[in-house]
Amino acid sequence: MLGMAGCAGSSVKLENPSIPEPLIAQLPLKVGARYPEVFDSFVHEEQVIGKEKWSIDLGRANRILFTQLFGSMFTEFSVIEGDADVRDLGLDALIEPSIDAFEFSVPSQSQTDDFAVWIRYRIKILDADGVQVANWPIAAYGKSQTTTFGGDAALQRAAVLAMRDAAALIILQMDKATGISKLGDAKNANVEPQPDMPPADPDQMNLLTTAAKESHDE
Amino acid sequence: MSDFRHSIARRVIVVAITATLLGACVTSRVENIREGNTGILEGEGIVIMAKSYHLGNETEAKFISCVGDSIGRGRTGLRVVPYTEFVDALFPWFEPRTAPAETKGLPTLMSRPGVAEMIKEKGVRYVVWLDGDTDKVAGGGSLSCAAGPGGGGCFGFAWWQNDANYEASVWDLDGLEDAGTVSADVSGTSFLPAIVVPIPLIARTQTKACNALADQLKLFIVSEEIA
């Protein structure tokens, strides 16, 4: 459903986008995802200085996107509602995605025919014991031309492309960036804690992040 | 009064004829560079896509549609798989971020689970990557229009020049290699004279580039000429 508010700007609503079924081998893991409240209704507005005001309502698009995505990536997947304790869920891993930032640009700002959308997600992963083992920021981008789809449809299309970009990035790099596939092995291994070993300090555990990888590469 | 109207009519006709003669100012140059064998069998098809905007490409979506329509048209038309259908079927391997930038990436791509089978199912033999765009490179003149209770009109003369530069890289998914490149460089000048009534004489630069590129691509792909 697209809304047009004449010369005062425009309001675009994203109707339940879907990503295609990915051509990948699933990871043999039992995974849950817990979503923040903002994934149920996300609205972003931007006022172009001296000109029009634009808004985009993603609605439940983020929830739908990640549910489809993780359902395709893992052999067992479920959405966890509420504040259930991870240790009671019998999962290999719990994923907590969130939105760090959302921006878009319109032709009157960029002096081009393009609408562009940037979304920065953050993927946190907890192991079976509820310990955070990864905190992975990802930046996604989508662009669409106004001459083809018209203003509202172009912004909508750019948002969908940005979400597809995020999905593609997660599929390609999630295991490499977070090591999530090892969590299934770690949970299944019967490791008895040694009496003379100090208990693991969550604050000292290696947090696998893209930023950490980048500094190592430098 | 009648002489005045005749005078105006004569001027309009002279301007129209002059502008018509000048309005056919479109120059084009089409080239191809062959690097491998081509040829296409019954049932095989092609998919036409723009190089990724992540690489800075700005090819217009309507140009891609135009090339696809032109190649698929007529008795000798090739089977063109819609690029959205191809990209969705091979998700996430042909997204703007993930699509292979060079043919060196094709062996790895084809080794991914399900990719080779899906490409075979879609019957795609060649991927054509389009790069380039149409830009306004020059212009001038001025035009002013006015309207009042007694009527209105425009007076003046404006012109502009568009350059359409496009390049199509053809990848052979059978041999996993670069088959070659076809390029089209079209330049056209449009005129807008106005004596009371504007007479637009638009050089269809982008359309000419589309048709020229499509015709040459069809010849390039169908021909089994040895590189």
PDB file of N, CA, C and O in Angstrom, chain B residues 107-164:
ATOM      1  N   PRO B 107      34.018 -20.869 -11.648  1.00  0.00           N
ATOM      2  CA  PRO B 107      34.166 -22.253 -11.161  1.00  0.00           C
ATOM      3  C   PRO B 107      33.724 -22.407  -9.702  1.00  0.00           C
ATOM      4  O   PRO B 107      33.056 -23.386  -9.364  1.00  0.00           O
ATOM      5  N   THR B 108      34.090 -21.440  -8.868  1.00  0.00           N
ATOM      6  CA  THR B 108      33.669 -21.498  -7.462  1.00  0.00           C
ATOM      7  C   THR B 108      32.155 -21.402  -7.357  1.00  0.00           C
ATOM      8  O   THR B 108      31.519 -22.141  -6.589  1.00  0.00           O
ATOM      9  N   LEU B 109      31.561 -20.509  -8.132  1.00  0.00           N
ATOM     10  CA  LEU B 109      30.111 -20.332  -8.112  1.00  0.00           C
ATOM     11  C   LEU B 109      29.409 -21.629  -8.506  1.00  0.00           C
ATOM     12  O   LEU B 109      28.465 -22.065  -7.848  1.00  0.00           O
ATOM     13  N   MET B 110      29.897 -22.247  -9.567  1.00  0.00           N
ATOM     14  CA  MET B 110      29.228 -23.444 -10.070  1.00  0.00           C
ATOM     15  C   MET B 110      29.397 -24.632  -9.127  1.00  0.00           C
ATOM     16  O   MET B 110      28.641 -25.598  -9.210  1.00  0.00           O
ATOM     17  N   SER B 111      30.396 -24.562  -8.247  1.00  0.00           N
ATOM     18  CA  SER B 111      30.602 -25.674  -7.311  1.00  0.00           C
ATOM     19  C   SER B 111      29.693 -25.560  -6.088  1.00  0.00           C
ATOM     20  O   SER B 111      29.612 -26.482  -5.282  1.00  0.00           O
ATOM     21  N   ARG B 112      29.001 -24.462  -5.952  1.00  0.00           N
ATOM     22  CA  ARG B 112      28.117 -24.311  -4.785  1.00  0.00           C
ATOM     23  C   ARG B 112      26.889 -25.201  -4.965  1.00  0.00           C
ATOM     24  O   ARG B 112      26.416 -25.397  -6.083  1.00  0.00           O
ATOM     25  N   PRO B 113      26.378 -25.726  -3.854  1.00  0.00           N
ATOM     26  CA  PRO B 113      25.270 -26.681  -3.962  1.00  0.00           C
ATOM     27  C   PRO B 113      24.063 -26.100  -4.670  1.00  0.00           C
ATOM     28  O   PRO B 113      23.570 -25.032  -4.287  1.00  0.00           O
ATOM     29  N   GLY B 114      23.641 -26.781  -5.703  1.00  0.00           N
ATOM     30  CA  GLY B 114      22.406 -26.415  -6.386  1.00  0.00           C
ATOM     31  C   GLY B 114      22.540 -25.414  -7.501  1.00  0.00           C
ATOM     32  O   GLY B 114      21.612 -25.245  -8.306  1.00  0.00           O
ATOM     33  N   VAL B 115      23.668 -24.717  -7.593  1.00  0.00           N
ATOM     34  CA  VAL B 115      23.787 -23.628  -8.565  1.00  0.00           C
ATOM     35  C   VAL B 115      23.830 -24.167  -9.995  1.00  0.00           C
ATOM     36  O   VAL B 115      23.073 -23.716 -10.870  1.00  0.00           O
ATOM     37  N   ALA B 116      24.719 -25.129 -10.239  1.00  0.00           N
ATOM     38  CA  ALA B 116      24.848 -25.657 -11.614  1.00  0.00           C
ATOM     39  C   ALA B 116      23.525 -26.277 -12.064  1.00  0.00           C
ATOM     40  O   ALA B 116      23.107 -26.105 -13.226  1.00  0.00           O
ATOM     41  N   GLU B 117      22.872 -26.970 -11.148  1.00  0.00           N
ATOM     42  CA  GLU B 117      21.596 -27.621 -11.490  1.00  0.00           C
ATOM     43  C   GLU B 117      20.529 -26.589 -11.813  1.00  0.00           C
ATOM     44  O   GLU B 117      19.745 -26.759 -12.760  1.00  0.00           O
ATOM     45  N   MET B 118      20.489 -25.500 -11.056  1.00  0.00           N
ATOM     46  CA  MET B 118      19.473 -24.477 -11.301  1.00  0.00           C
ATOM     47  C   MET B 118      19.729 -23.770 -12.621  1.00  0.00           C
ATOM     48  O   MET B 118      18.798 -23.469 -13.374  1.00  0.00           O
ATOM     49  N   ILE B 119      20.997 -23.493 -12.924  1.00  0.00           N
ATOM     50  CA  ILE B 119      21.313 -22.832 -14.201  1.00  0.00           C
ATOM     51  C   ILE B 119      20.915 -23.734 -15.359  1.00  0.00           C
ATOM     52  O   ILE B 119      20.372 -23.273 -16.381  1.00  0.00           O
ATOM     53  N   LYS B 120      21.140 -25.024 -15.206  1.00  0.00           N
ATOM     54  CA  LYS B 120      20.752 -25.982 -16.262  1.00  0.00           C
ATOM     55  C   LYS B 120      19.229 -26.029 -16.386  1.00  0.00           C
ATOM     56  O   LYS B 120      18.675 -26.075 -17.493  1.00  0.00           O
ATOM     57  N   GLU B 121      18.553 -25.976 -15.249  1.00  0.00           N
ATOM     58  CA  GLU B 121      17.091 -26.015 -15.254  1.00  0.00           C
ATOM     59  C   GLU B 121      16.519 -24.789 -15.966  1.00  0.00           C
ATOM     60  O   GLU B 121      15.550 -24.882 -16.721  1.00  0.00           O
ATOM     61  N   LYS B 122      17.145 -23.635 -15.735  1.00  0.00           N
ATOM     62  CA  LYS B 122      16.677 -22.403 -16.375  1.00  0.00           C
ATOM     63  C   LYS B 122      17.101 -22.342 -17.850  1.00  0.00           C
ATOM     64  O   LYS B 122      16.634 -21.510 -18.599  1.00  0.00           O
ATOM     65  N   GLY B 123      18.037 -23.189 -18.213  1.00  0.00           N
ATOM     66  CA  GLY B 123      18.470 -23.229 -19.618  1.00  0.00           C
ATOM     67  C   GLY B 123      19.270 -22.013 -20.033  1.00  0.00           C
ATOM     68  O   GLY B 123      19.234 -21.590 -21.185  1.00  0.00           O
ATOM     69  N   VAL B 124      20.027 -21.458 -19.089  1.00  0.00           N
ATOM     70  CA  VAL B 124      20.805 -20.258 -19.406  1.00  0.00           C
ATOM     71  C   VAL B 124      22.195 -20.669 -19.883  1.00  0.00           C
ATOM     72  O   VAL B 124      22.937 -21.334 -19.161  1.00  0.00           O
ATOM     73  N   ARG B 125      22.552 -20.256 -21.088  1.00  0.00           N
ATOM     74  CA  ARG B 125      23.877 -20.539 -21.643  1.00  0.00           C
ATOM     75  C   ARG B 125      24.810 -19.338 -21.482  1.00  0.00           C
ATOM     76  O   ARG B 125      25.995 -19.508 -21.184  1.00  0.00           O
ATOM     77  N   TYR B 126      24.287 -18.143 -21.686  1.00  0.00           N
ATOM     78  CA  TYR B 126      25.120 -16.939 -21.608  1.00  0.00           C
ATOM     79  C   TYR B 126      24.543 -15.939 -20.612  1.00  0.00           C
ATOM     80  O   TYR B 126      23.322 -15.748 -20.542  1.00  0.00           O
ATOM     81  N   VAL B 127      25.447 -15.296 -19.876  1.00  0.00           N
ATOM     82  CA  VAL B 127      25.076 -14.146 -19.050  1.00  0.00           C
ATOM     83  C   VAL B 127      25.666 -12.911 -19.708  1.00  0.00           C
ATOM     84  O   VAL B 127      26.857 -12.885 -20.035  1.00  0.00           O
ATOM     85  N   VAL B 128      24.821 -11.926 -19.945  1.00  0.00           N
ATOM     86  CA  VAL B 128      25.276 -10.685 -20.577  1.00  0.00           C
ATOM     87  C   VAL B 128      25.238  -9.589 -19.523  1.00  0.00           C
ATOM     88  O   VAL B 128      24.181  -9.268 -18.971  1.00  0.00           O
ATOM     89  N   TRP B 129      26.398  -9.039 -19.224  1.00  0.00           N
ATOM     90  CA  TRP B 129      26.508  -7.973 -18.218  1.00  0.00           C
ATOM     91  C   TRP B 129      26.576  -6.628 -18.938  1.00  0.00           C
ATOM     92  O   TRP B 129      27.482  -6.386 -19.732  1.00  0.00           O
ATOM     93  N   LEU B 130      25.633  -5.758 -18.628  1.00  0.00           N
ATOM     94  CA  LEU B 130      25.609  -4.437 -19.239  1.00  0.00           C
ATOM     95  C   LEU B 130      26.248  -3.396 -18.325  1.00  0.00           C
ATOM     96  O   LEU B 130      26.017  -3.396 -17.122  1.00  0.00           O
ATOM     97  N   ASP B 131      27.015  -2.521 -18.949  1.00  0.00           N
ATOM     98  CA  ASP B 131      27.696  -1.465 -18.213  1.00  0.00           C
ATOM     99  C   ASP B 131      27.567  -0.187 -19.039  1.00  0.00           C
ATOM    100  O   ASP B 131      27.612  -0.247 -20.277  1.00  0.00           O
ATOM    101  N   GLY B 132      27.395   0.955 -18.374  1.00  0.00           N
ATOM    102  CA  GLY B 132      27.322   2.221 -19.094  1.00  0.00           C
ATOM    103  C   GLY B 132      26.000   2.913 -18.849  1.00  0.00           C
ATOM    104  O   GLY B 132      25.122   2.403 -18.156  1.00  0.00           O
ATOM    105  N   ASP B 133      25.858   4.095 -19.426  1.00  0.00           N
ATOM    106  CA  ASP B 133      24.619   4.843 -19.283  1.00  0.00           C
ATOM    107  C   ASP B 133      24.525   5.913 -20.361  1.00  0.00           C
ATOM    108  O   ASP B 133      25.418   6.045 -21.210  1.00  0.00           O
ATOM    109  N   THR B 134      23.434   6.678 -20.320  1.00  0.00           N
ATOM    110  CA  THR B 134      23.217   7.789 -21.254  1.00  0.00           C
ATOM    111  C   THR B 134      23.278   9.089 -20.478  1.00  0.00           C
ATOM    112  O   THR B 134      22.599   9.250 -19.465  1.00  0.00           O
ATOM    113  N   ASP B 135      24.101   9.996 -20.953  1.00  0.00           N
ATOM    114  CA  ASP B 135      24.275  11.281 -20.265  1.00  0.00           C
ATOM    115  C   ASP B 135      24.062  12.435 -21.219  1.00  0.00           C
ATOM    116  O   ASP B 135      24.376  12.345 -22.409  1.00  0.00           O
ATOM    117  N   LYS B 136      23.575  13.532 -20.667  1.00  0.00           N
ATOM    118  CA  LYS B 136      23.515  14.773 -21.434  1.00  0.00           C
ATOM    119  C   LYS B 136      24.889  15.423 -21.342  1.00  0.00           C
ATOM    120  O   LYS B 136      25.389  15.672 -20.246  1.00  0.00           O
ATOM    121  N   VAL B 137      25.524  15.673 -22.480  1.00  0.00           N
ATOM    122  CA  VAL B 137      26.894  16.173 -22.463  1.00  0.00           C
ATOM    123  C   VAL B 137      27.019  17.628 -22.901  1.00  0.00           C
ATOM    124  O   VAL B 137      28.027  18.275 -22.671  1.00  0.00           O
ATOM    125  N   ALA B 138      25.988  18.141 -23.554  1.00  0.00           N
ATOM    126  CA  ALA B 138      26.052  19.537 -23.982  1.00  0.00           C
ATOM    127  C   ALA B 138      24.633  20.045 -24.195  1.00  0.00           C
ATOM    128  O   ALA B 138      23.700  19.268 -24.369  1.00  0.00           O
ATOM    129  N   GLY B 139      24.502  21.320 -24.191  1.00  0.00           N
ATOM    130  CA  GLY B 139      23.187  21.899 -24.437  1.00  0.00           C
ATOM    131  C   GLY B 139      23.273  23.414 -24.504  1.00  0.00           C
ATOM    132  O   GLY B 139      24.303  23.997 -24.137  1.00  0.00           O
ATOM    133  N   GLY B 140      22.192  24.031 -24.987  1.00  0.00           N
ATOM    134  CA  GLY B 140      22.212  25.487 -25.069  1.00  0.00           C
ATOM    135  C   GLY B 140      20.892  26.024 -25.566  1.00  0.00           C
ATOM    136  O   GLY B 140      19.909  25.288 -25.753  1.00  0.00           O
ATOM    137  N   GLY B 141      20.891  27.332 -25.803  1.00  0.00           N
ATOM    138  CA  GLY B 141      19.680  27.979 -26.274  1.00  0.00           C
ATOM    139  C   GLY B 141      18.773  28.356 -25.122  1.00  0.00           C
ATOM    140  O   GLY B 141      19.070  28.094 -23.964  1.00  0.00           O
ATOM    141  N   SER B 142      17.656  28.975 -25.470  1.00  0.00           N
ATOM    142  CA  SER B 142      16.685  29.317 -24.437  1.00  0.00           C
ATOM    143  C   SER B 142      15.297  29.319 -25.036  1.00  0.00           C
ATOM    144  O   SER B 142      15.109  29.545 -26.239  1.00  0.00           O
ATOM    145  N   LEU B 143      14.355  29.084 -24.176  1.00  0.00           N
ATOM    146  CA  LEU B 143      12.962  28.968 -24.607  1.00  0.00           C
ATOM    147  C   LEU B 143      12.111  29.662 -23.570  1.00  0.00           C
ATOM    148  O   LEU B 143      12.312  29.463 -22.370  1.00  0.00           O
ATOM    149  N   SER B 144      11.176  30.476 -24.019  1.00  0.00           N
ATOM    150  CA  SER B 144      10.281  31.065 -23.031  1.00  0.00           C
ATOM    151  C   SER B 144       8.854  30.959 -23.543  1.00  0.00           C
ATOM    152  O   SER B 144       8.575  31.088 -24.741  1.00  0.00           O
ATOM    153  N   CYS B 145       7.967  30.705 -22.624  1.00  0.00           N
ATOM    154  CA  CYS B 145       6.553  30.538 -22.963  1.00  0.00           C
ATOM    155  C   CYS B 145       5.724  31.494 -22.135  1.00  0.00           C
ATOM    156  O   CYS B 145       6.073  31.802 -20.991  1.00  0.00           O
ATOM    157  N   ALA B 146       4.639  31.947 -22.713  1.00  0.00           N
ATOM    158  CA  ALA B 146       3.746  32.861 -21.989  1.00  0.00           C
ATOM    159  C   ALA B 146       2.323  32.552 -22.389  1.00  0.00           C
ATOM    160  O   ALA B 146       2.049  32.064 -23.503  1.00  0.00           O
ATOM    161  N   ALA B 147       1.409  32.847 -21.502  1.00  0.00           N
ATOM    162  CA  ALA B 147      -0.012  32.631 -21.800  1.00  0.00           C
ATOM    163  C   ALA B 147      -0.807  33.782 -21.233  1.00  0.00           C
ATOM    164  O   ALA B 147      -0.474  34.350 -20.199  1.00  0.00           O
ATOM    165  N   GLY B 148      -1.837  34.158 -21.991  1.00  0.00           N
ATOM    166  CA  GLY B 148      -2.691  35.247 -21.540  1.00  0.00           C
ATOM    167  C   GLY B 148      -4.123  34.983 -21.961  1.00  0.00           C
ATOM    168  O   GLY B 148      -4.421  33.938 -22.557  1.00  0.00           O
ATOM    169  N   PRO B 149      -5.016  35.935 -21.666  1.00  0.00           N
ATOM    170  CA  PRO B 149      -6.424  35.721 -22.019  1.00  0.00           C
ATOM    171  C   PRO B 149      -6.625  35.507 -23.523  1.00  0.00           C
ATOM    172  O   PRO B 149      -7.514  34.772 -23.948  1.00  0.00           O
ATOM    173  N   GLY B 150      -5.758  36.134 -24.337  1.00  0.00           N
ATOM    174  CA  GLY B 150      -5.932  36.004 -25.786  1.00  0.00           C
ATOM    175  C   GLY B 150      -5.265  34.781 -26.374  1.00  0.00           C
ATOM    176  O   GLY B 150      -5.407  34.512 -27.570  1.00  0.00           O
ATOM    177  N   GLY B 151      -4.529  34.054 -25.555  1.00  0.00           N
ATOM    178  CA  GLY B 151      -3.824  32.889 -26.108  1.00  0.00           C
ATOM    179  C   GLY B 151      -2.454  32.777 -25.498  1.00  0.00           C
ATOM    180  O   GLY B 151      -2.123  33.442 -24.521  1.00  0.00           O
ATOM    181  N   GLY B 152      -1.658  31.908 -26.035  1.00  0.00           N
ATOM    182  CA  GLY B 152      -0.301  31.717 -25.508  1.00  0.00           C
ATOM    183  C   GLY B 152       0.592  31.128 -26.554  1.00  0.00           C
ATOM    184  O   GLY B 152       0.165  30.789 -27.664  1.00  0.00           O
ATOM    185  N   GLY B 153       1.845  31.027 -26.199  1.00  0.00           N
ATOM    186  CA  GLY B 153       2.789  30.430 -27.141  1.00  0.00           C
ATOM    187  C   GLY B 153       4.180  30.447 -26.562  1.00  0.00           C
ATOM    188  O   GLY B 153       4.434  30.979 -25.480  1.00  0.00           O
ATOM    189  N   CYS B 154       5.068  29.830 -27.282  1.00  0.00           N
ATOM    190  CA  CYS B 154       6.476  29.748 -26.885  1.00  0.00           C
ATOM    191  C   CYS B 154       7.348  30.291 -27.994  1.00  0.00           C
ATOM    192  O   CYS B 154       7.017  30.158 -29.179  1.00  0.00           O
ATOM    193  N   PHE B 155       8.449  30.865 -27.591  1.00  0.00           N
ATOM    194  CA  PHE B 155       9.402  31.371 -28.573  1.00  0.00           C
ATOM    195  C   PHE B 155      10.805  31.022 -28.106  1.00  0.00           C
ATOM    196  O   PHE B 155      11.130  31.107 -26.926  1.00  0.00           O
ATOM    197  N   GLY B 156      11.624  30.677 -29.071  1.00  0.00           N
ATOM    198  CA  GLY B 156      13.017  30.411 -28.707  1.00  0.00           C
ATOM    199  C   GLY B 156      13.519  29.156 -29.388  1.00  0.00           C
ATOM    200  O   GLY B 156      12.899  28.606 -30.300  1.00  0.00           O
ATOM    201  N   PHE B 157      14.651  28.725 -28.934  1.00  0.00           N
ATOM    202  CA  PHE B 157      15.291  27.556 -29.540  1.00  0.00           C
ATOM    203  C   PHE B 157      16.200  26.926 -28.498  1.00  0.00           C
ATOM    204  O   PHE B 157      17.020  27.614 -27.889  1.00  0.00           O
ATOM    205  N   ALA B 158      16.036  25.654 -28.260  1.00  0.00           N
ATOM    206  CA  ALA B 158      16.892  24.929 -27.316  1.00  0.00           C
ATOM    207  C   ALA B 158      17.427  23.668 -27.985  1.00  0.00           C
ATOM    208  O   ALA B 158      16.783  23.107 -28.869  1.00  0.00           O
ATOM    209  N   TRP B 159      18.573  23.263 -27.568  1.00  0.00           N
ATOM    210  CA  TRP B 159      19.159  22.024 -28.099  1.00  0.00           C
ATOM    211  C   TRP B 159      19.948  21.346 -26.994  1.00  0.00           C
ATOM    212  O   TRP B 159      20.363  21.970 -26.019  1.00  0.00           O
ATOM    213  N   TRP B 160      20.103  20.051 -27.149  1.00  0.00           N
ATOM    214  CA  TRP B 160      20.927  19.313 -26.207  1.00  0.00           C
ATOM    215  C   TRP B 160      21.477  18.067 -26.892  1.00  0.00           C
ATOM    216  O   TRP B 160      20.879  17.536 -27.827  1.00  0.00           O
ATOM    217  N   GLN B 161      22.618  17.617 -26.387  1.00  0.00           N
ATOM    218  CA  GLN B 161      23.283  16.442 -26.960  1.00  0.00           C
ATOM    219  C   GLN B 161      23.393  15.360 -25.896  1.00  0.00           C
ATOM    220  O   GLN B 161      23.856  15.617 -24.783  1.00  0.00           O
ATOM    221  N   ASN B 162      22.942  14.165 -26.246  1.00  0.00           N
ATOM    222  CA  ASN B 162      23.063  13.002 -25.354  1.00  0.00           C
ATOM    223  C   ASN B 162      24.076  12.023 -25.913  1.00  0.00           C
ATOM    224  O   ASN B 162      24.118  11.783 -27.120  1.00  0.00           O
ATOM    225  N   ASP B 163      24.868  11.457 -25.021  1.00  0.00           N
ATOM    226  CA  ASP B 163      25.803  10.390 -25.394  1.00  0.00           C
ATOM    227  C   ASP B 163      25.395   9.108 -24.676  1.00  0.00           C
ATOM    228  O   ASP B 163      25.204   9.116 -23.457  1.00  0.00           O
ATOM    229  N   ALA B 164      25.242   8.055 -25.443  1.00  0.00           N
ATOM    230  CA  ALA B 164      24.898   6.752 -24.863  1.00  0.00           C
ATOM    231  C   ALA B 164      26.072   5.813 -25.101  1.00  0.00           C
ATOM    232  O   ALA B 164      26.367   5.475 -26.246  1.00  0.00           O
TER     233      ALA B 164
END
